[in-house]
Short mmCIF file of N, CA, C and O in Angstrom, two decimals:
data_model
loop_
_atom_site.label_atom_id
_atom_site.label_comp_id
_atom_site.label_asym_id
_atom_site.label_seq_id
_atom_site.Cartn_x
_atom_site.Cartn_y
_atom_site.Cartn_z
N MET J 120 132.64 99.48 98.51
CA MET J 120 134.09 99.45 98.51
C MET J 120 134.68 100.28 99.62
O MET J 120 134.22 101.35 99.88
N ALA J 121 135.63 99.74 100.36
CA ALA J 121 136.34 100.50 101.42
C ALA J 121 137.48 101.22 100.91
O ALA J 121 138.01 101.02 99.80
N GLN J 122 137.92 102.36 101.64
CA GLN J 122 138.95 103.14 101.19
C GLN J 122 140.08 103.09 102.27
O GLN J 122 139.73 103.07 103.47
N VAL J 123 141.34 102.99 101.85
CA VAL J 123 142.41 102.93 102.74
C VAL J 123 143.49 103.80 102.27
O VAL J 123 143.78 103.91 101.00
N THR J 124 144.19 104.56 103.11
CA THR J 124 145.30 105.34 102.79
C THR J 124 146.52 104.66 103.20
O THR J 124 146.67 104.31 104.35
N VAL J 125 147.45 104.31 102.25
CA VAL J 125 148.72 103.71 102.63
C VAL J 125 149.89 104.60 102.43
O VAL J 125 149.68 105.54 101.54
N MET J 126 150.97 104.25 103.09
CA MET J 126 152.11 105.12 102.80
C MET J 126 153.20 104.23 102.24
O MET J 126 153.52 103.14 102.77
N ILE J 127 153.71 104.69 101.15
CA ILE J 127 154.94 104.09 100.44
C ILE J 127 155.91 105.12 100.12
O ILE J 127 155.57 106.12 99.54
N ASP J 128 157.10 105.02 100.65
CA ASP J 128 158.22 105.84 100.48
C ASP J 128 157.83 107.30 100.85
O ASP J 128 158.13 108.24 100.25
N GLY J 129 157.05 107.35 102.01
CA GLY J 129 156.74 108.61 102.57
C GLY J 129 155.60 109.29 101.89
O GLY J 129 155.30 110.42 102.20
N LYS J 130 154.94 108.72 100.87
CA LYS J 130 153.86 109.32 100.11
C LYS J 130 152.60 108.57 100.47
O LYS J 130 152.65 107.36 100.58
N ALA J 131 151.52 109.36 100.57
CA ALA J 131 150.26 108.69 100.80
C ALA J 131 149.59 108.44 99.51
O ALA J 131 149.48 109.18 98.61
N TYR J 132 148.98 107.16 99.53
CA TYR J 132 148.15 106.81 98.35
C TYR J 132 146.83 106.19 98.86
O TYR J 132 146.76 105.36 99.68
N ARG J 133 145.79 106.86 98.29
CA ARG J 133 144.42 106.32 98.68
C ARG J 133 144.07 105.19 97.72
O ARG J 133 144.19 105.23 96.58
N MET J 134 143.68 104.04 98.37
CA MET J 134 143.33 102.86 97.63
C MET J 134 142.01 102.33 97.97
O MET J 134 141.48 102.43 99.10
N ALA J 135 141.33 101.77 97.13
CA ALA J 135 139.95 101.01 97.26
C ALA J 135 140.24 99.57 97.50
O ALA J 135 141.25 98.97 96.80
N CYS J 136 139.51 98.99 98.26
CA CYS J 136 139.53 97.58 98.52
C CYS J 136 138.18 97.01 98.96
O CYS J 136 137.31 97.80 99.28
N GLU J 137 137.99 95.78 98.91
CA GLU J 137 136.70 95.16 99.46
C GLU J 137 136.59 95.32 100.86
O GLU J 137 137.62 95.29 101.55
N GLU J 138 135.41 95.41 101.35
CA GLU J 138 135.15 95.63 102.66
C GLU J 138 135.86 94.35 103.54
O GLU J 138 135.78 93.26 103.03
N GLY J 139 136.46 94.69 104.62
CA GLY J 139 137.13 93.66 105.43
C GLY J 139 138.59 93.43 105.01
O GLY J 139 139.27 92.67 105.68
N GLN J 140 138.92 93.92 103.99
CA GLN J 140 140.30 93.70 103.43
C GLN J 140 141.32 94.84 103.78
O GLN J 140 142.47 94.85 103.30
N GLU J 141 140.81 95.85 104.45
CA GLU J 141 141.59 97.05 104.72
C GLU J 141 142.92 96.72 105.51
O GLU J 141 143.96 97.27 104.96
N ASP J 142 142.89 95.91 106.48
CA ASP J 142 144.15 95.46 107.20
C ASP J 142 145.10 94.83 106.37
O ASP J 142 146.31 95.00 106.41
N HIS J 143 144.46 93.95 105.52
CA HIS J 143 145.43 93.13 104.51
C HIS J 143 146.09 94.02 103.60
O HIS J 143 147.29 93.95 103.25
N LEU J 144 145.26 94.94 102.99
CA LEU J 144 145.96 95.94 102.01
C LEU J 144 147.00 96.75 102.69
O LEU J 144 148.04 97.03 102.11
N THR J 145 146.72 97.22 104.01
CA THR J 145 147.69 98.07 104.65
C THR J 145 148.96 97.21 104.86
O THR J 145 150.15 97.70 104.79
N GLU J 146 148.85 95.95 105.23
CA GLU J 146 150.09 95.02 105.51
C GLU J 146 150.77 94.95 104.31
O GLU J 146 152.04 94.93 104.23
N LEU J 147 150.09 94.70 103.09
CA LEU J 147 150.82 94.54 101.75
C LEU J 147 151.54 95.72 101.42
O LEU J 147 152.66 95.70 101.01
N ALA J 148 150.99 96.97 101.63
CA ALA J 148 151.62 98.30 101.36
C ALA J 148 152.82 98.46 102.32
O ALA J 148 153.95 98.94 101.85
N ASP J 149 152.69 98.08 103.53
CA ASP J 149 153.88 98.15 104.52
C ASP J 149 155.08 97.27 103.90
O ASP J 149 156.09 97.72 104.07
N ARG J 150 154.66 96.04 103.58
CA ARG J 150 155.76 95.08 103.09
C ARG J 150 156.32 95.74 101.88
O ARG J 150 157.65 95.70 101.81
N PHE J 151 155.49 96.24 100.91
CA PHE J 151 156.17 96.77 99.77
C PHE J 151 157.02 98.03 100.04
O PHE J 151 158.07 98.21 99.63
N ASP J 152 156.61 98.85 100.99
CA ASP J 152 157.31 99.98 101.45
C ASP J 152 158.69 99.58 101.99
O ASP J 152 159.67 100.30 101.89
N ARG J 153 158.68 98.39 102.75
CA ARG J 153 159.98 97.82 103.20
C ARG J 153 160.92 97.51 102.06
O ARG J 153 162.23 97.80 102.15
N TYR J 154 160.45 97.04 100.98
CA TYR J 154 161.29 96.82 99.82
C TYR J 154 161.88 98.01 99.20
O TYR J 154 162.97 98.13 98.90
N VAL J 155 160.95 99.04 99.18
CA VAL J 155 161.40 100.33 98.58
C VAL J 155 162.42 101.03 99.38
O VAL J 155 163.41 101.44 98.94
N GLY J 156 162.25 100.90 100.77
CA GLY J 156 163.15 101.56 101.65
C GLY J 156 164.57 100.72 101.59
O GLY J 156 165.67 101.33 101.61
N HIS J 157 164.49 99.33 101.48
CA HIS J 157 165.64 98.60 101.36
C HIS J 157 166.48 99.01 100.09
O HIS J 157 167.70 99.27 100.17
N LEU J 158 165.69 99.12 99.01
CA LEU J 158 166.43 99.55 97.72
C LEU J 158 166.99 100.94 97.76
O LEU J 158 168.09 101.26 97.26
N LYS J 159 166.25 101.92 98.42
CA LYS J 159 166.72 103.28 98.58
C LYS J 159 167.97 103.21 99.44
O LYS J 159 168.97 104.07 99.12
N GLY J 160 168.11 102.42 100.46
CA GLY J 160 169.19 102.32 101.24
C GLY J 160 170.51 101.85 100.53
O GLY J 160 171.65 102.28 100.68
N GLN J 161 170.20 100.90 99.59
CA GLN J 161 171.28 100.36 98.77
C GLN J 161 171.77 101.22 97.58
O GLN J 161 172.91 101.44 97.32
N PHE J 162 170.70 101.80 96.89
CA PHE J 162 171.05 102.56 95.75
C PHE J 162 170.97 104.14 95.81
O PHE J 162 171.23 104.83 94.80
N GLY J 163 170.33 104.60 96.87
CA GLY J 163 170.21 106.06 97.04
C GLY J 163 168.96 106.46 96.21
O GLY J 163 168.05 105.73 95.75
N GLU J 164 169.02 107.81 95.95
CA GLU J 164 167.93 108.38 95.11
C GLU J 164 168.15 108.12 93.68
O GLU J 164 168.93 108.81 92.99
N ILE J 165 167.53 107.12 93.03
CA ILE J 165 167.72 106.92 91.66
C ILE J 165 166.32 107.02 90.84
O ILE J 165 166.34 106.69 89.67
N GLY J 166 165.36 107.65 91.51
CA GLY J 166 164.18 107.80 90.86
C GLY J 166 163.04 106.96 91.40
O GLY J 166 163.24 105.73 91.59
N ASP J 167 161.85 107.58 91.59
CA ASP J 167 160.72 106.83 92.25
C ASP J 167 160.31 105.68 91.28
O ASP J 167 160.15 104.60 91.78
N LEU J 168 160.12 105.95 90.04
CA LEU J 168 159.64 104.83 89.18
C LEU J 168 160.69 103.76 89.04
O LEU J 168 160.30 102.56 89.17
N ARG J 169 161.91 104.03 88.98
CA ARG J 169 163.01 102.96 88.86
C ARG J 169 162.98 102.15 90.24
O ARG J 169 163.03 100.91 90.14
N ILE J 170 162.91 102.89 91.41
CA ILE J 170 162.84 102.11 92.66
C ILE J 170 161.59 101.17 92.74
O ILE J 170 161.67 100.11 93.12
N THR J 171 160.51 101.70 92.33
CA THR J 171 159.24 100.96 92.34
C THR J 171 159.37 99.75 91.30
O THR J 171 158.92 98.61 91.79
N VAL J 172 159.88 99.91 90.15
CA VAL J 172 160.15 98.72 89.26
C VAL J 172 160.94 97.71 89.91
O VAL J 172 160.80 96.47 89.83
N MET J 173 162.11 98.11 90.41
CA MET J 173 163.08 97.26 91.03
C MET J 173 162.38 96.45 92.17
O MET J 173 162.60 95.29 92.36
N ALA J 174 161.63 97.15 93.06
CA ALA J 174 160.92 96.53 94.19
C ALA J 174 159.96 95.46 93.55
O ALA J 174 159.84 94.33 94.08
N GLY J 175 159.29 95.85 92.47
CA GLY J 175 158.35 94.94 91.89
C GLY J 175 158.98 93.68 91.35
O GLY J 175 158.45 92.58 91.48
N ILE J 176 160.20 93.84 90.81
CA ILE J 176 160.91 92.77 90.18
C ILE J 176 161.43 91.87 91.39
O ILE J 176 161.43 90.61 91.27
N MET J 177 161.91 92.49 92.40
CA MET J 177 162.31 91.63 93.61
C MET J 177 161.19 90.72 94.08
O MET J 177 161.33 89.59 94.37
N ILE J 178 160.05 91.42 94.34
CA ILE J 178 158.88 90.67 94.66
C ILE J 178 158.53 89.62 93.87
O ILE J 178 158.18 88.36 94.25
N MET J 179 158.56 89.75 92.51
CA MET J 179 158.22 88.76 91.57
C MET J 179 159.31 87.68 91.53
O MET J 179 158.90 86.45 91.35
N ASP J 180 160.53 87.99 91.83
CA ASP J 180 161.61 86.98 91.89
C ASP J 180 161.25 86.09 93.10
O ASP J 180 161.38 84.89 93.01
N GLU J 181 160.85 86.71 94.22
CA GLU J 181 160.55 85.91 95.42
C GLU J 181 159.33 85.03 95.16
O GLU J 181 159.16 83.98 95.52
N LEU J 182 158.39 85.59 94.52
CA LEU J 182 157.08 84.83 94.17
C LEU J 182 157.51 83.62 93.22
O LEU J 182 156.92 82.52 93.35
N SER J 183 158.30 83.79 92.30
CA SER J 183 158.76 82.81 91.35
C SER J 183 159.42 81.61 92.06
O SER J 183 159.13 80.50 91.84
N GLU J 184 160.24 82.01 93.04
CA GLU J 184 161.02 80.97 93.83
C GLU J 184 160.01 80.22 94.68
O GLU J 184 160.08 78.98 94.87
N MET J 185 159.02 80.94 95.38
CA MET J 185 158.16 80.23 96.12
C MET J 185 157.18 79.35 95.27
O MET J 185 156.80 78.28 95.75
N THR J 186 156.82 79.78 94.18
CA THR J 186 156.06 79.01 93.15
C THR J 186 156.78 77.73 92.92
O THR J 186 156.24 76.68 92.84
N ARG J 187 158.17 77.89 92.62
CA ARG J 187 158.92 76.72 92.27
C ARG J 187 158.93 75.74 93.45
O ARG J 187 158.72 74.53 93.27
N LYS J 188 159.06 76.27 94.63
CA LYS J 188 159.23 75.39 95.89
C LYS J 188 157.82 74.73 96.11
O LYS J 188 157.84 73.62 96.47
N LEU J 189 156.79 75.50 95.89
CA LEU J 189 155.43 74.94 96.11
C LEU J 189 155.21 73.70 95.08
O LEU J 189 154.61 72.69 95.40
N GLY J 190 155.61 73.96 93.83
CA GLY J 190 155.58 72.82 92.88
C GLY J 190 156.34 71.64 93.39
O GLY J 190 155.75 70.49 93.15
N LEU J 191 157.54 71.88 93.80
CA LEU J 191 158.28 70.69 94.32
C LEU J 191 157.59 69.98 95.51
O LEU J 191 157.59 68.75 95.69
N LEU J 192 157.07 70.87 96.38
CA LEU J 192 156.35 70.21 97.54
C LEU J 192 154.99 69.51 97.09
O LEU J 192 154.80 68.40 97.58
N GLU J 193 154.45 69.99 96.20
CA GLU J 193 153.15 69.32 95.75
C GLU J 193 153.57 67.93 95.11
O GLU J 193 152.86 66.91 95.25
N ALA J 194 154.55 67.93 94.29
CA ALA J 194 155.11 66.64 93.59
C ALA J 194 155.48 65.72 94.69
O ALA J 194 155.24 64.50 94.61
N GLU J 195 156.19 66.18 95.79
CA GLU J 195 156.53 65.27 96.90
C GLU J 195 155.32 64.73 97.60
O GLU J 195 155.35 63.56 97.88
N VAL J 196 154.36 65.56 97.78
CA VAL J 196 153.10 65.13 98.53
C VAL J 196 152.47 64.14 97.62
O VAL J 196 151.97 63.05 98.09
N THR J 197 152.34 64.32 96.38
CA THR J 197 151.85 63.22 95.37
C THR J 197 152.58 62.01 95.53
O THR J 197 151.92 60.92 95.57
N SER J 198 153.91 62.09 95.43
CA SER J 198 154.69 60.89 95.52
C SER J 198 154.53 60.18 96.89
O SER J 198 154.34 59.00 96.86
N LEU J 199 154.43 60.91 97.94
CA LEU J 199 154.25 60.29 99.20
C LEU J 199 152.85 59.57 99.37
O LEU J 199 152.70 58.51 99.87
N LYS J 200 151.80 60.24 98.74
CA LYS J 200 150.44 59.58 98.82
C LYS J 200 150.45 58.36 97.97
O LYS J 200 149.93 57.34 98.46
N SER J 201 151.09 58.34 96.78
CA SER J 201 151.32 57.21 95.89
C SER J 201 151.95 56.02 96.61
O SER J 201 151.53 54.86 96.64
N ASN J 202 153.16 56.42 97.34
CA ASN J 202 153.86 55.41 98.17
C ASN J 202 153.00 54.85 99.20
O ASN J 202 153.04 53.68 99.56
N ARG J 203 152.32 55.72 99.84
CA ARG J 203 151.35 55.24 100.94
C ARG J 203 150.34 54.33 100.40
O ARG J 203 150.02 53.22 101.06
N ASP J 204 149.77 54.58 99.35
CA ASP J 204 148.65 53.85 98.80
C ASP J 204 149.27 52.44 98.38
O ASP J 204 148.74 51.36 98.57
N GLY J 205 150.46 52.45 97.75
CA GLY J 205 151.12 51.16 97.47
C GLY J 205 151.49 50.37 98.62
O GLY J 205 151.34 49.19 98.58
N ALA J 206 151.93 51.03 99.76
CA ALA J 206 152.28 50.38 100.91
C ALA J 206 151.06 49.74 101.57
O ALA J 206 151.05 48.53 102.11
N LEU J 207 149.87 50.43 101.57
CA LEU J 207 148.61 49.88 101.99
C LEU J 207 148.15 48.67 101.26
O LEU J 207 147.68 47.67 101.81
N GLU J 208 148.32 48.78 99.95
CA GLU J 208 147.95 47.58 99.09
C GLU J 208 148.77 46.44 99.47
O GLU J 208 148.29 45.20 99.57
N THR J 209 150.05 46.60 99.53
CA THR J 209 151.01 45.56 99.91
C THR J 209 150.76 44.97 101.20
O THR J 209 150.69 43.75 101.51
N GLN J 210 150.36 45.81 102.15
CA GLN J 210 149.96 45.31 103.55
C GLN J 210 148.76 44.56 103.49
O GLN J 210 148.64 43.45 104.12
N GLN J 211 147.81 44.89 102.72
CA GLN J 211 146.50 44.11 102.60
C GLN J 211 146.79 42.77 101.97
O GLN J 211 146.26 41.81 102.38
N ARG J 212 147.62 42.77 100.91
CA ARG J 212 147.98 41.52 100.30
C ARG J 212 148.63 40.54 101.24
O ARG J 212 148.37 39.34 101.30
N ASN J 213 149.61 41.11 102.03
CA ASN J 213 150.34 40.32 103.02
C ASN J 213 149.45 39.82 104.02
O ASN J 213 149.57 38.71 104.49
N GLU J 214 148.50 40.63 104.56
CA GLU J 214 147.57 40.23 105.54
C GLU J 214 146.67 39.06 104.93
O GLU J 214 146.41 38.04 105.63
N GLN J 215 146.33 39.14 103.70
CA GLN J 215 145.56 38.02 103.03
C GLN J 215 146.31 36.79 102.90
O GLN J 215 145.92 35.72 103.19
N LEU J 216 147.59 36.91 102.58
CA LEU J 216 148.46 35.73 102.49
C LEU J 216 148.61 35.09 103.87
O LEU J 216 148.64 33.81 104.03
N VAL J 217 148.71 35.87 104.87
CA VAL J 217 149.02 35.20 106.24
C VAL J 217 147.62 34.60 106.69
O VAL J 217 147.70 33.50 107.23
N VAL J 218 146.47 35.24 106.37
CA VAL J 218 145.19 34.60 106.76
C VAL J 218 145.08 33.31 106.00
O VAL J 218 144.73 32.22 106.55
N SER J 219 145.46 33.26 104.76
CA SER J 219 145.40 32.12 103.95
C SER J 219 146.25 31.02 104.38
O SER J 219 145.84 29.85 104.63
N ALA J 220 147.53 31.42 104.78
CA ALA J 220 148.53 30.42 105.29
C ALA J 220 148.09 29.88 106.61
O ALA J 220 148.22 28.65 106.86
N LEU J 221 147.56 30.72 107.47
CA LEU J 221 147.10 30.21 108.81
C LEU J 221 145.80 29.28 108.52
O LEU J 221 145.69 28.21 109.42
N GLY J 222 145.08 29.52 107.62
CA GLY J 222 143.80 28.75 107.34
C GLY J 222 144.37 27.35 106.95
O GLY J 222 143.80 26.27 107.38
N GLU J 223 145.38 27.32 105.96
CA GLU J 223 146.02 26.06 105.52
C GLU J 223 146.65 25.30 106.71
O GLU J 223 146.52 24.09 106.83
N LEU J 224 147.33 26.02 107.49
CA LEU J 224 148.00 25.38 108.58
C LEU J 224 146.97 24.80 109.55
O LEU J 224 147.15 23.61 110.11
N ALA J 225 145.91 25.50 109.85
CA ALA J 225 144.83 24.96 110.78
C ALA J 225 144.25 23.71 110.12
O ALA J 225 143.97 22.77 110.82
N SER J 226 144.03 23.77 108.87
CA SER J 226 143.41 22.51 108.19
C SER J 226 144.38 21.40 108.30
O SER J 226 144.02 20.17 108.57
N ARG J 227 145.67 21.67 108.05
CA ARG J 227 146.65 20.41 108.15
C ARG J 227 146.82 19.98 109.53
O ARG J 227 146.91 18.75 109.82
N LEU J 228 146.69 20.96 110.58
CA LEU J 228 146.67 20.45 112.00
C LEU J 228 145.49 19.61 112.37
O LEU J 228 145.61 18.69 113.00
N ASP J 229 144.33 20.04 111.82
CA ASP J 229 143.11 19.26 112.01
C ASP J 229 143.24 17.94 111.47
O ASP J 229 142.84 16.93 112.03
N GLY J 230 143.90 17.75 110.19
CA GLY J 230 144.08 16.48 109.49
C GLY J 230 145.07 15.69 110.34
O GLY J 230 144.90 14.36 110.61
N LEU J 231 146.06 16.24 110.82
CA LEU J 231 147.10 15.38 111.72
C LEU J 231 146.43 15.00 112.94
O LEU J 231 146.56 13.93 113.42
N THR J 232 145.63 15.89 113.59
CA THR J 232 145.00 15.49 114.88
C THR J 232 144.06 14.35 114.61
O THR J 232 144.02 13.37 115.48
N ALA J 233 143.33 14.35 113.47
CA ALA J 233 142.33 13.33 113.13
C ALA J 233 143.07 12.03 112.95
O ALA J 233 142.66 10.94 113.41
N LYS J 234 144.27 12.08 112.24
CA LYS J 234 145.02 10.85 111.99
C LYS J 234 145.59 10.32 113.21
O LYS J 234 145.47 9.05 113.53
N LEU J 235 146.08 11.20 114.15
CA LEU J 235 146.66 10.69 115.50
C LEU J 235 145.52 10.14 116.31
O LEU J 235 145.77 9.20 116.98
N ASN J 236 144.31 10.85 116.37
CA ASN J 236 143.28 10.25 117.14
C ASN J 236 142.79 8.89 116.58
O ASN J 236 142.41 8.04 117.38
N GLY J 237 142.84 8.66 115.29
CA GLY J 237 142.41 7.36 114.74
C GLY J 237 143.36 6.33 115.01
O GLY J 237 143.01 5.19 115.05
N ARG J 238 144.60 6.57 115.26
CA ARG J 238 145.61 5.64 115.35
C ARG J 238 145.89 5.26 116.94
O ARG J 238 146.38 4.25 117.24
N MET J 239 145.31 6.21 117.70
CA MET J 239 145.61 5.97 119.10
C MET J 239 144.62 4.93 119.65
O MET J 239 143.45 4.99 119.29
N PRO J 240 144.96 3.98 120.60
CA PRO J 240 144.04 3.09 121.07
C PRO J 240 143.13 3.66 122.04
O PRO J 240 143.47 4.73 122.62
N ALA J 241 141.94 3.13 122.10
CA ALA J 241 140.92 3.72 122.88
C ALA J 241 141.36 3.71 124.34
O ALA J 241 141.86 2.61 124.69
N GLN J 242 141.06 4.54 125.12
CA GLN J 242 141.51 4.64 126.53
C GLN J 242 140.44 3.91 127.41
O GLN J 242 139.28 4.05 127.05
N VAL J 243 140.81 3.11 128.32
CA VAL J 243 139.98 2.40 129.24
C VAL J 243 139.90 3.15 130.48
O VAL J 243 140.90 3.55 131.06
N ASN J 244 138.69 3.45 130.97
CA ASN J 244 138.46 4.02 132.24
C ASN J 244 138.52 3.21 133.34
O ASN J 244 138.08 2.15 133.55
#
């Protein structure tokens, strides 16, 4: 386990984390410290525990909103994938119909050509 000392509200806290996660933990602590500083700027000295709880609630509120937005985006992606799959199926059906119609048209043209060739008098050279 790695050890990191982070600063929150001017106080040092020694924390343990997994190897390689030191910078991430430091960045998280810095972000949390900004919340604490923001709240202290708004409310003044109302007690460390109260400020910490308020900062935690603010972060949870943001997390809740992001989770809600992520859910909406996931639903939209699912809908778009479904629409795409439906469009691909429709396109394939339409292509099959076109191929079938072209086949029928070619067959009819062959029949008409044969009839016309059968009725035409033989050409003399």
